[in-house]
Amino acid sequence: EAGVAQSPRYKIIEKRQSVAFWCNPISGHATLYWYQQILGQGPKLLIQFQNNGVVDDSQLPKDRFSAERLKGVDSTLKIQPAKLEDSAVYLCASSLNSQSFPYGYTFGSGTRLTVV
Amino acid sequence: RKEVEQDPGPFNVPEGATVAFNCTYSNSASQSFFWYRQDCRKEPKLLMSVYSSGNEDGRFTAQLNRASQYISLLIRDSKLSDSATYLCVVNDRGSTLGRLYFGRGTQLTVWP
């Protein structure tokens, strides 16, 4: 079974620039999550999708972050404009369904963002 | 106040040692609990669930004290390959998936 695919692996941008990250979940996984993991901290949920609908975006800084999952499969997370404090690893995860948790809940390898 | 608190360590132990990690959570309504392992520059992976009665998986033992809102992980006979960061994770629902809250992780280094 292919895992959760994320790209790019690394990105360096200047503050105030824009950046986008892409995630392709495991085939058939209806739920997709974006997490932010700042160095030395645990992952923090930014947004959760169920198919193409948003379930939870309460911790997403909506003034600069946006995310979409238009066809209920892959997803894009965007930051515009970036700040220094956005430097982090952005992890995507997907799950088959809520009943199977914690099994079937898989993280991608993440995108490491550095804002300079 | 953070939802999940962990001692970040680092813990540096020799091979064969026994080491214990602790974690506390703030929401008494939290329903299910887990330990995840994260290797350097890798994604988190499920290590084990934590049950109220305590549970073992080989050299790993997890315990939960709901009254104290306290979770622990014991690793016996440490191996070099156990070197990683151990994340305490709390789910705000029971048998189904709610929102996951991650601790900052406890870093373990096992030396030969």
PDB file of C-alpha atoms in Angstrom:
ATOM      1  CA  GLU A   1       0.000   0.000   0.000  1.00  0.00           C
ATOM      2  CA  ALA A   2       1.420   3.378  -0.982  1.00  0.00           C
ATOM      3  CA  GLY A   3       1.759   5.829   1.887  1.00  0.00           C
ATOM      4  CA  VAL A   4       0.736   9.445   2.237  1.00  0.00           C
ATOM      5  CA  ALA A   5       2.661  11.432  -0.357  1.00  0.00           C
ATOM      6  CA  GLN A   6       3.800  14.992   0.300  1.00  0.00           C
ATOM      7  CA  SER A   7       5.775  17.471  -1.733  1.00  0.00           C
ATOM      8  CA  PRO A   8       8.069  19.248  -1.699  1.00  0.00           C
ATOM      9  CA  ARG A   9      10.267  17.716   1.025  1.00  0.00           C
ATOM     10  CA  TYR A  10      12.007  21.008   1.714  1.00  0.00           C
ATOM     11  CA  LYS A  11      11.264  24.638   0.979  1.00  0.00           C
ATOM     12  CA  ILE A  12      13.144  27.821   1.835  1.00  0.00           C
ATOM     13  CA  ILE A  13      11.416  31.144   1.236  1.00  0.00           C
ATOM     14  CA  GLU A  14      11.790  34.728   2.334  1.00  0.00           C
ATOM     15  CA  LYS A  15       9.281  36.264   4.714  1.00  0.00           C
ATOM     16  CA  ARG A  16       6.245  37.769   3.016  1.00  0.00           C
ATOM     17  CA  GLN A  17       6.519  35.298   0.136  1.00  0.00           C
ATOM     18  CA  SER A  18       3.881  32.670  -0.603  1.00  0.00           C
ATOM     19  CA  VAL A  19       4.271  28.912  -0.474  1.00  0.00           C
ATOM     20  CA  ALA A  20       2.103  25.883  -1.176  1.00  0.00           C
ATOM     21  CA  PHE A  21       2.350  22.295  -0.031  1.00  0.00           C
ATOM     22  CA  TRP A  22       0.701  19.286  -1.604  1.00  0.00           C
ATOM     23  CA  CYS A  23      -0.579  16.065  -0.078  1.00  0.00           C
ATOM     24  CA  ASN A  24      -1.975  12.911  -1.638  1.00  0.00           C
ATOM     25  CA  PRO A  25      -3.523  10.612   0.965  1.00  0.00           C
ATOM     26  CA  ILE A  26      -3.688   6.840   0.930  1.00  0.00           C
ATOM     27  CA  SER A  27      -6.214   5.676  -1.645  1.00  0.00           C
ATOM     28  CA  GLY A  28      -9.680   5.377  -0.158  1.00  0.00           C
ATOM     29  CA  HIS A  29      -8.944   7.439   2.938  1.00  0.00           C
ATOM     30  CA  ALA A  30     -11.806   9.855   3.372  1.00  0.00           C
ATOM     31  CA  THR A  31     -10.267  11.972   6.101  1.00  0.00           C
ATOM     32  CA  LEU A  32      -7.230  14.185   5.602  1.00  0.00           C
ATOM     33  CA  TYR A  33      -5.396  16.296   8.160  1.00  0.00           C
ATOM     34  CA  TRP A  34      -2.754  19.010   8.029  1.00  0.00           C
ATOM     35  CA  TYR A  35      -0.526  19.443  11.080  1.00  0.00           C
ATOM     36  CA  GLN A  36       2.162  21.992  11.898  1.00  0.00           C
ATOM     37  CA  GLN A  37       5.153  20.774  13.916  1.00  0.00           C
ATOM     38  CA  ILE A  38       7.472  23.493  15.142  1.00  0.00           C
ATOM     39  CA  LEU A  39      10.940  22.354  16.199  1.00  0.00           C
ATOM     40  CA  GLY A  40      10.860  20.934  19.718  1.00  0.00           C
ATOM     41  CA  GLN A  41       7.069  20.684  19.828  1.00  0.00           C
ATOM     42  CA  GLY A  42       4.472  18.082  19.009  1.00  0.00           C
ATOM     43  CA  PRO A  43       2.302  18.267  15.897  1.00  0.00           C
ATOM     44  CA  LYS A  44      -0.634  20.686  16.095  1.00  0.00           C
ATOM     45  CA  LEU A  45      -3.732  20.163  13.981  1.00  0.00           C
ATOM     46  CA  LEU A  46      -4.365  22.965  11.491  1.00  0.00           C
ATOM     47  CA  ILE A  47      -7.290  21.591   9.503  1.00  0.00           C
ATOM     48  CA  GLN A  48      -9.260  18.385   9.019  1.00  0.00           C
ATOM     49  CA  PHE A  49     -11.178  17.425   5.872  1.00  0.00           C
ATOM     50  CA  GLN A  50     -13.813  14.731   5.498  1.00  0.00           C
ATOM     51  CA  ASN A  51     -13.942  14.054   1.761  1.00  0.00           C
ATOM     52  CA  ASN A  52     -13.989  17.593   0.332  1.00  0.00           C
ATOM     53  CA  GLY A  53     -15.604  19.270   3.335  1.00  0.00           C
ATOM     54  CA  VAL A  54     -13.878  20.996   6.249  1.00  0.00           C
ATOM     55  CA  VAL A  55     -14.579  19.332   9.595  1.00  0.00           C
ATOM     56  CA  ASP A  56     -12.293  21.355  11.861  1.00  0.00           C
ATOM     57  CA  ASP A  57     -10.270  24.459  10.990  1.00  0.00           C
ATOM     58  CA  SER A  58     -10.454  26.152  14.370  1.00  0.00           C
ATOM     59  CA  GLN A  59      -6.661  26.254  14.751  1.00  0.00           C
ATOM     60  CA  LEU A  60      -5.902  27.436  11.224  1.00  0.00           C
ATOM     61  CA  PRO A  61      -4.612  31.051  11.107  1.00  0.00           C
ATOM     62  CA  LYS A  62      -7.045  32.050   8.420  1.00  0.00           C
ATOM     63  CA  ASP A  63      -5.522  35.473   7.807  1.00  0.00           C
ATOM     64  CA  ARG A  64      -2.571  33.805   6.100  1.00  0.00           C
ATOM     65  CA  PHE A  65      -3.238  30.066   5.811  1.00  0.00           C
ATOM     66  CA  SER A  66      -5.679  28.385   3.468  1.00  0.00           C
ATOM     67  CA  ALA A  67      -6.304  24.802   2.468  1.00  0.00           C
ATOM     68  CA  GLU A  68      -8.472  23.005  -0.017  1.00  0.00           C
ATOM     69  CA  ARG A  69      -9.389  19.477  -1.018  1.00  0.00           C
ATOM     70  CA  LEU A  70     -11.537  20.189  -4.023  1.00  0.00           C
ATOM     71  CA  LYS A  71     -12.175  16.666  -5.315  1.00  0.00           C
ATOM     72  CA  GLY A  72     -11.979  14.907  -1.978  1.00  0.00           C
ATOM     73  CA  VAL A  73      -8.620  13.316  -2.786  1.00  0.00           C
ATOM     74  CA  ASP A  74      -5.426  15.369  -2.744  1.00  0.00           C
ATOM     75  CA  SER A  75      -5.068  18.604  -0.837  1.00  0.00           C
ATOM     76  CA  THR A  76      -3.080  21.829  -0.922  1.00  0.00           C
ATOM     77  CA  LEU A  77      -2.072  23.982   2.041  1.00  0.00           C
ATOM     78  CA  LYS A  78      -1.024  27.551   1.276  1.00  0.00           C
ATOM     79  CA  ILE A  79       0.639  30.267   3.336  1.00  0.00           C
ATOM     80  CA  GLN A  80       0.428  33.839   2.088  1.00  0.00           C
ATOM     81  CA  PRO A  81       2.338  35.859   3.234  1.00  0.00           C
ATOM     82  CA  ALA A  82       4.765  33.755   5.238  1.00  0.00           C
ATOM     83  CA  LYS A  83       6.217  34.878   8.565  1.00  0.00           C
ATOM     84  CA  LEU A  84       9.396  33.760  10.299  1.00  0.00           C
ATOM     85  CA  GLU A  85       7.334  31.878  12.893  1.00  0.00           C
ATOM     86  CA  ASP A  86       5.824  29.698  10.161  1.00  0.00           C
ATOM     87  CA  SER A  87       9.117  27.807   9.948  1.00  0.00           C
ATOM     88  CA  ALA A  88       8.087  24.251  10.781  1.00  0.00           C
ATOM     89  CA  VAL A  89       7.432  20.819   9.368  1.00  0.00           C
ATOM     90  CA  TYR A  90       3.992  20.541   7.786  1.00  0.00           C
ATOM     91  CA  LEU A  91       2.669  17.022   8.127  1.00  0.00           C
ATOM     92  CA  CYS A  92      -0.246  15.579   6.251  1.00  0.00           C
ATOM     93  CA  ALA A  93      -2.086  12.554   7.617  1.00  0.00           C
ATOM     94  CA  SER A  94      -4.995  10.493   6.400  1.00  0.00           C
ATOM     95  CA  SER A  95      -7.300   7.945   7.956  1.00  0.00           C
ATOM     96  CA  LEU A  96      -9.670   5.355   6.551  1.00  0.00           C
ATOM     97  CA  ASN A  97     -12.462   6.162   8.964  1.00  0.00           C
ATOM     98  CA  SER A  98     -12.899   7.221  12.573  1.00  0.00           C
ATOM     99  CA  GLN A  99     -13.867   3.728  13.722  1.00  0.00           C
ATOM    100  CA  SER A 100     -10.559   2.173  12.722  1.00  0.00           C
ATOM    101  CA  PHE A 101      -8.470   4.646  14.721  1.00  0.00           C
ATOM    102  CA  PRO A 102      -5.661   4.420  15.715  1.00  0.00           C
ATOM    103  CA  TYR A 103      -5.077   1.860  13.017  1.00  0.00           C
ATOM    104  CA  GLY A 104      -5.082   3.178   9.502  1.00  0.00           C
ATOM    105  CA  TYR A 105      -4.064   6.669  10.637  1.00  0.00           C
ATOM    106  CA  THR A 106      -0.924   7.444   8.673  1.00  0.00           C
ATOM    107  CA  PHE A 107       1.368  10.459   8.445  1.00  0.00           C
ATOM    108  CA  GLY A 108       3.290  11.560   5.398  1.00  0.00           C
ATOM    109  CA  SER A 109       6.976  12.374   5.705  1.00  0.00           C
ATOM    110  CA  GLY A 110       6.257  16.099   5.823  1.00  0.00           C
ATOM    111  CA  THR A 111       7.448  19.296   4.177  1.00  0.00           C
ATOM    112  CA  ARG A 112      10.136  21.191   6.058  1.00  0.00           C
ATOM    113  CA  LEU A 113       9.608  24.937   5.606  1.00  0.00           C
ATOM    114  CA  THR A 114      12.243  27.506   6.484  1.00  0.00           C
ATOM    115  CA  VAL A 115      11.276  31.181   6.319  1.00  0.00           C
ATOM    116  CA  VAL A 116      14.238  33.569   6.277  1.00  0.00           C
TER     117      VAL A 116
ATOM    118  CA  ARG B   1      -2.079  25.580  29.864  1.00  0.00           C
ATOM    119  CA  LYS B   2      -1.108  22.952  27.306  1.00  0.00           C
ATOM    120  CA  GLU B   3      -3.442  20.030  26.687  1.00  0.00           C
ATOM    121  CA  VAL B   4      -0.616  17.497  27.041  1.00  0.00           C
ATOM    122  CA  GLU B   5       2.574  18.031  29.044  1.00  0.00           C
ATOM    123  CA  GLN B   6       5.717  15.968  28.750  1.00  0.00           C
ATOM    124  CA  ASP B   7       9.224  16.244  30.137  1.00  0.00           C
ATOM    125  CA  PRO B   8      11.267  16.918  26.967  1.00  0.00           C
ATOM    126  CA  GLY B   9      14.366  15.223  28.334  1.00  0.00           C
ATOM    127  CA  PRO B  10      16.755  14.346  26.848  1.00  0.00           C
ATOM    128  CA  PHE B  11      17.125  10.968  28.471  1.00  0.00           C
ATOM    129  CA  ASN B  12      20.496   9.355  27.783  1.00  0.00           C
ATOM    130  CA  VAL B  13      20.699   5.728  28.914  1.00  0.00           C
ATOM    131  CA  PRO B  14      22.997   2.752  28.245  1.00  0.00           C
ATOM    132  CA  GLU B  15      21.848  -0.307  26.391  1.00  0.00           C
ATOM    133  CA  GLY B  16      19.930  -2.647  28.649  1.00  0.00           C
ATOM    134  CA  ALA B  17      18.660   0.105  30.941  1.00  0.00           C
ATOM    135  CA  THR B  18      15.058   0.628  31.952  1.00  0.00           C
ATOM    136  CA  VAL B  19      13.655   4.079  31.317  1.00  0.00           C
ATOM    137  CA  ALA B  20      10.283   5.636  32.082  1.00  0.00           C
ATOM    138  CA  PHE B  21       8.514   8.605  30.521  1.00  0.00           C
ATOM    139  CA  ASN B  22       5.593  10.487  31.984  1.00  0.00           C
ATOM    140  CA  CYS B  23       2.854  12.613  30.553  1.00  0.00           C
ATOM    141  CA  THR B  24      -0.076  14.553  31.992  1.00  0.00           C
ATOM    142  CA  TYR B  25      -3.182  15.808  30.247  1.00  0.00           C
ATOM    143  CA  SER B  26      -5.464  18.645  31.196  1.00  0.00           C
ATOM    144  CA  ASN B  27      -8.857  17.636  29.812  1.00  0.00           C
ATOM    145  CA  SER B  28     -10.508  15.173  32.172  1.00  0.00           C
ATOM    146  CA  ALA B  29     -13.012  14.314  29.420  1.00  0.00           C
ATOM    147  CA  SER B  30     -10.237  12.878  27.226  1.00  0.00           C
ATOM    148  CA  GLN B  31     -11.125   9.386  26.215  1.00  0.00           C
ATOM    149  CA  SER B  32      -8.263   7.530  24.602  1.00  0.00           C
ATOM    150  CA  PHE B  33      -4.508   7.679  24.827  1.00  0.00           C
ATOM    151  CA  PHE B  34      -1.504   6.653  22.793  1.00  0.00           C
ATOM    152  CA  TRP B  35       2.237   6.732  22.551  1.00  0.00           C
ATOM    153  CA  TYR B  36       3.777   7.598  19.199  1.00  0.00           C
ATOM    154  CA  ARG B  37       7.412   7.321  18.226  1.00  0.00           C
ATOM    155  CA  GLN B  38       9.131   9.875  16.006  1.00  0.00           C
ATOM    156  CA  ASP B  39      12.596   9.263  14.634  1.00  0.00           C
ATOM    157  CA  CYS B  40      14.775  12.249  13.753  1.00  0.00           C
ATOM    158  CA  ARG B  41      13.394  14.039  10.679  1.00  0.00           C
ATOM    159  CA  LYS B  42      10.712  11.400  10.212  1.00  0.00           C
ATOM    160  CA  GLU B  43       6.977  11.302  10.697  1.00  0.00           C
ATOM    161  CA  PRO B  44       5.294  10.097  13.916  1.00  0.00           C
ATOM    162  CA  LYS B  45       4.277   6.449  14.014  1.00  0.00           C
ATOM    163  CA  LEU B  46       1.969   4.671  16.432  1.00  0.00           C
ATOM    164  CA  LEU B  47       3.877   2.783  19.125  1.00  0.00           C
ATOM    165  CA  MET B  48       0.977   1.585  21.259  1.00  0.00           C
ATOM    166  CA  SER B  49      -2.396   2.433  22.697  1.00  0.00           C
ATOM    167  CA  VAL B  50      -2.737   2.982  26.445  1.00  0.00           C
ATOM    168  CA  TYR B  51      -5.493   1.230  28.361  1.00  0.00           C
ATOM    169  CA  SER B  52      -6.750   1.869  31.880  1.00  0.00           C
ATOM    170  CA  SER B  53      -5.736  -1.614  32.986  1.00  0.00           C
ATOM    171  CA  GLY B  54      -2.200  -1.111  31.699  1.00  0.00           C
ATOM    172  CA  ASN B  55      -0.826  -2.954  28.719  1.00  0.00           C
ATOM    173  CA  GLU B  56       2.415  -4.451  27.470  1.00  0.00           C
ATOM    174  CA  ASP B  57       3.895  -4.896  24.048  1.00  0.00           C
ATOM    175  CA  GLY B  58       7.175  -6.739  24.342  1.00  0.00           C
ATOM    176  CA  ARG B  59       9.613  -4.509  26.204  1.00  0.00           C
ATOM    177  CA  PHE B  60       7.138  -1.615  26.345  1.00  0.00           C
ATOM    178  CA  THR B  61       4.575  -1.094  29.104  1.00  0.00           C
ATOM    179  CA  ALA B  62       2.026   1.703  29.103  1.00  0.00           C
ATOM    180  CA  GLN B  63      -0.111   2.777  32.039  1.00  0.00           C
ATOM    181  CA  LEU B  64      -2.952   5.230  32.501  1.00  0.00           C
ATOM    182  CA  ASN B  65      -4.178   6.828  35.709  1.00  0.00           C
ATOM    183  CA  ARG B  66      -7.415   8.641  34.907  1.00  0.00           C
ATOM    184  CA  ALA B  67      -7.803  10.061  38.405  1.00  0.00           C
ATOM    185  CA  SER B  68      -4.423  11.777  38.175  1.00  0.00           C
ATOM    186  CA  GLN B  69      -4.691  12.372  34.411  1.00  0.00           C
ATOM    187  CA  TYR B  70      -1.297  10.763  34.045  1.00  0.00           C
ATOM    188  CA  ILE B  71       0.136   8.443  31.394  1.00  0.00           C
ATOM    189  CA  SER B  72       3.426   6.581  31.481  1.00  0.00           C
ATOM    190  CA  LEU B  73       5.620   4.526  29.186  1.00  0.00           C
ATOM    191  CA  LEU B  74       8.236   2.100  30.491  1.00  0.00           C
ATOM    192  CA  ILE B  75      10.913   0.684  28.215  1.00  0.00           C
ATOM    193  CA  ARG B  76      12.834  -2.307  29.541  1.00  0.00           C
ATOM    194  CA  ASP B  77      16.150  -3.631  28.206  1.00  0.00           C
ATOM    195  CA  SER B  78      16.702  -0.559  26.017  1.00  0.00           C
ATOM    196  CA  LYS B  79      18.137  -1.103  22.543  1.00  0.00           C
ATOM    197  CA  LEU B  80      20.116   1.318  20.393  1.00  0.00           C
ATOM    198  CA  SER B  81      17.164   1.269  18.004  1.00  0.00           C
ATOM    199  CA  ASP B  82      14.887   2.710  20.710  1.00  0.00           C
ATOM    200  CA  SER B  83      16.611   6.087  20.286  1.00  0.00           C
ATOM    201  CA  ALA B  84      13.834   8.439  19.165  1.00  0.00           C
ATOM    202  CA  THR B  85      11.364  11.009  20.454  1.00  0.00           C
ATOM    203  CA  TYR B  86       8.312   9.577  22.204  1.00  0.00           C
ATOM    204  CA  LEU B  87       5.108  11.572  21.824  1.00  0.00           C
ATOM    205  CA  CYS B  88       2.225  11.291  24.268  1.00  0.00           C
ATOM    206  CA  VAL B  89      -1.070  11.650  22.395  1.00  0.00           C
ATOM    207  CA  VAL B  90      -4.572  12.215  23.727  1.00  0.00           C
ATOM    208  CA  ASN B  91      -7.801  11.782  21.765  1.00  0.00           C
ATOM    209  CA  ASP B  92     -10.785  13.767  22.936  1.00  0.00           C
ATOM    210  CA  ARG B  93     -13.156  10.937  21.998  1.00  0.00           C
ATOM    211  CA  GLY B  94     -13.357   7.306  22.962  1.00  0.00           C
ATOM    212  CA  SER B  95     -13.339   4.495  20.478  1.00  0.00           C
ATOM    213  CA  THR B  96     -13.685   6.787  17.477  1.00  0.00           C
ATOM    214  CA  LEU B  97     -11.368   9.515  16.294  1.00  0.00           C
ATOM    215  CA  GLY B  98     -11.791  13.034  17.591  1.00  0.00           C
ATOM    216  CA  ARG B  99      -9.059  15.639  17.722  1.00  0.00           C
ATOM    217  CA  LEU B 100      -5.592  14.450  18.650  1.00  0.00           C
ATOM    218  CA  TYR B 101      -3.463  16.454  21.051  1.00  0.00           C
ATOM    219  CA  PHE B 102       0.260  15.768  20.973  1.00  0.00           C
ATOM    220  CA  GLY B 103       2.763  16.433  23.717  1.00  0.00           C
ATOM    221  CA  ARG B 104       6.066  18.018  22.767  1.00  0.00           C
ATOM    222  CA  GLY B 105       7.787  14.652  23.018  1.00  0.00           C
ATOM    223  CA  THR B 106      10.508  13.148  25.188  1.00  0.00           C
ATOM    224  CA  GLN B 107      13.832  12.541  23.507  1.00  0.00           C
ATOM    225  CA  LEU B 108      15.601   9.257  24.248  1.00  0.00           C
ATOM    226  CA  THR B 109      19.159   8.358  23.295  1.00  0.00           C
ATOM    227  CA  VAL B 110      20.397   4.850  24.024  1.00  0.00           C
ATOM    228  CA  TRP B 111      24.181   4.528  23.947  1.00  0.00           C
ATOM    229  CA  PRO B 112      26.277   1.349  23.575  1.00  0.00           C
TER     230      PRO B 112
END
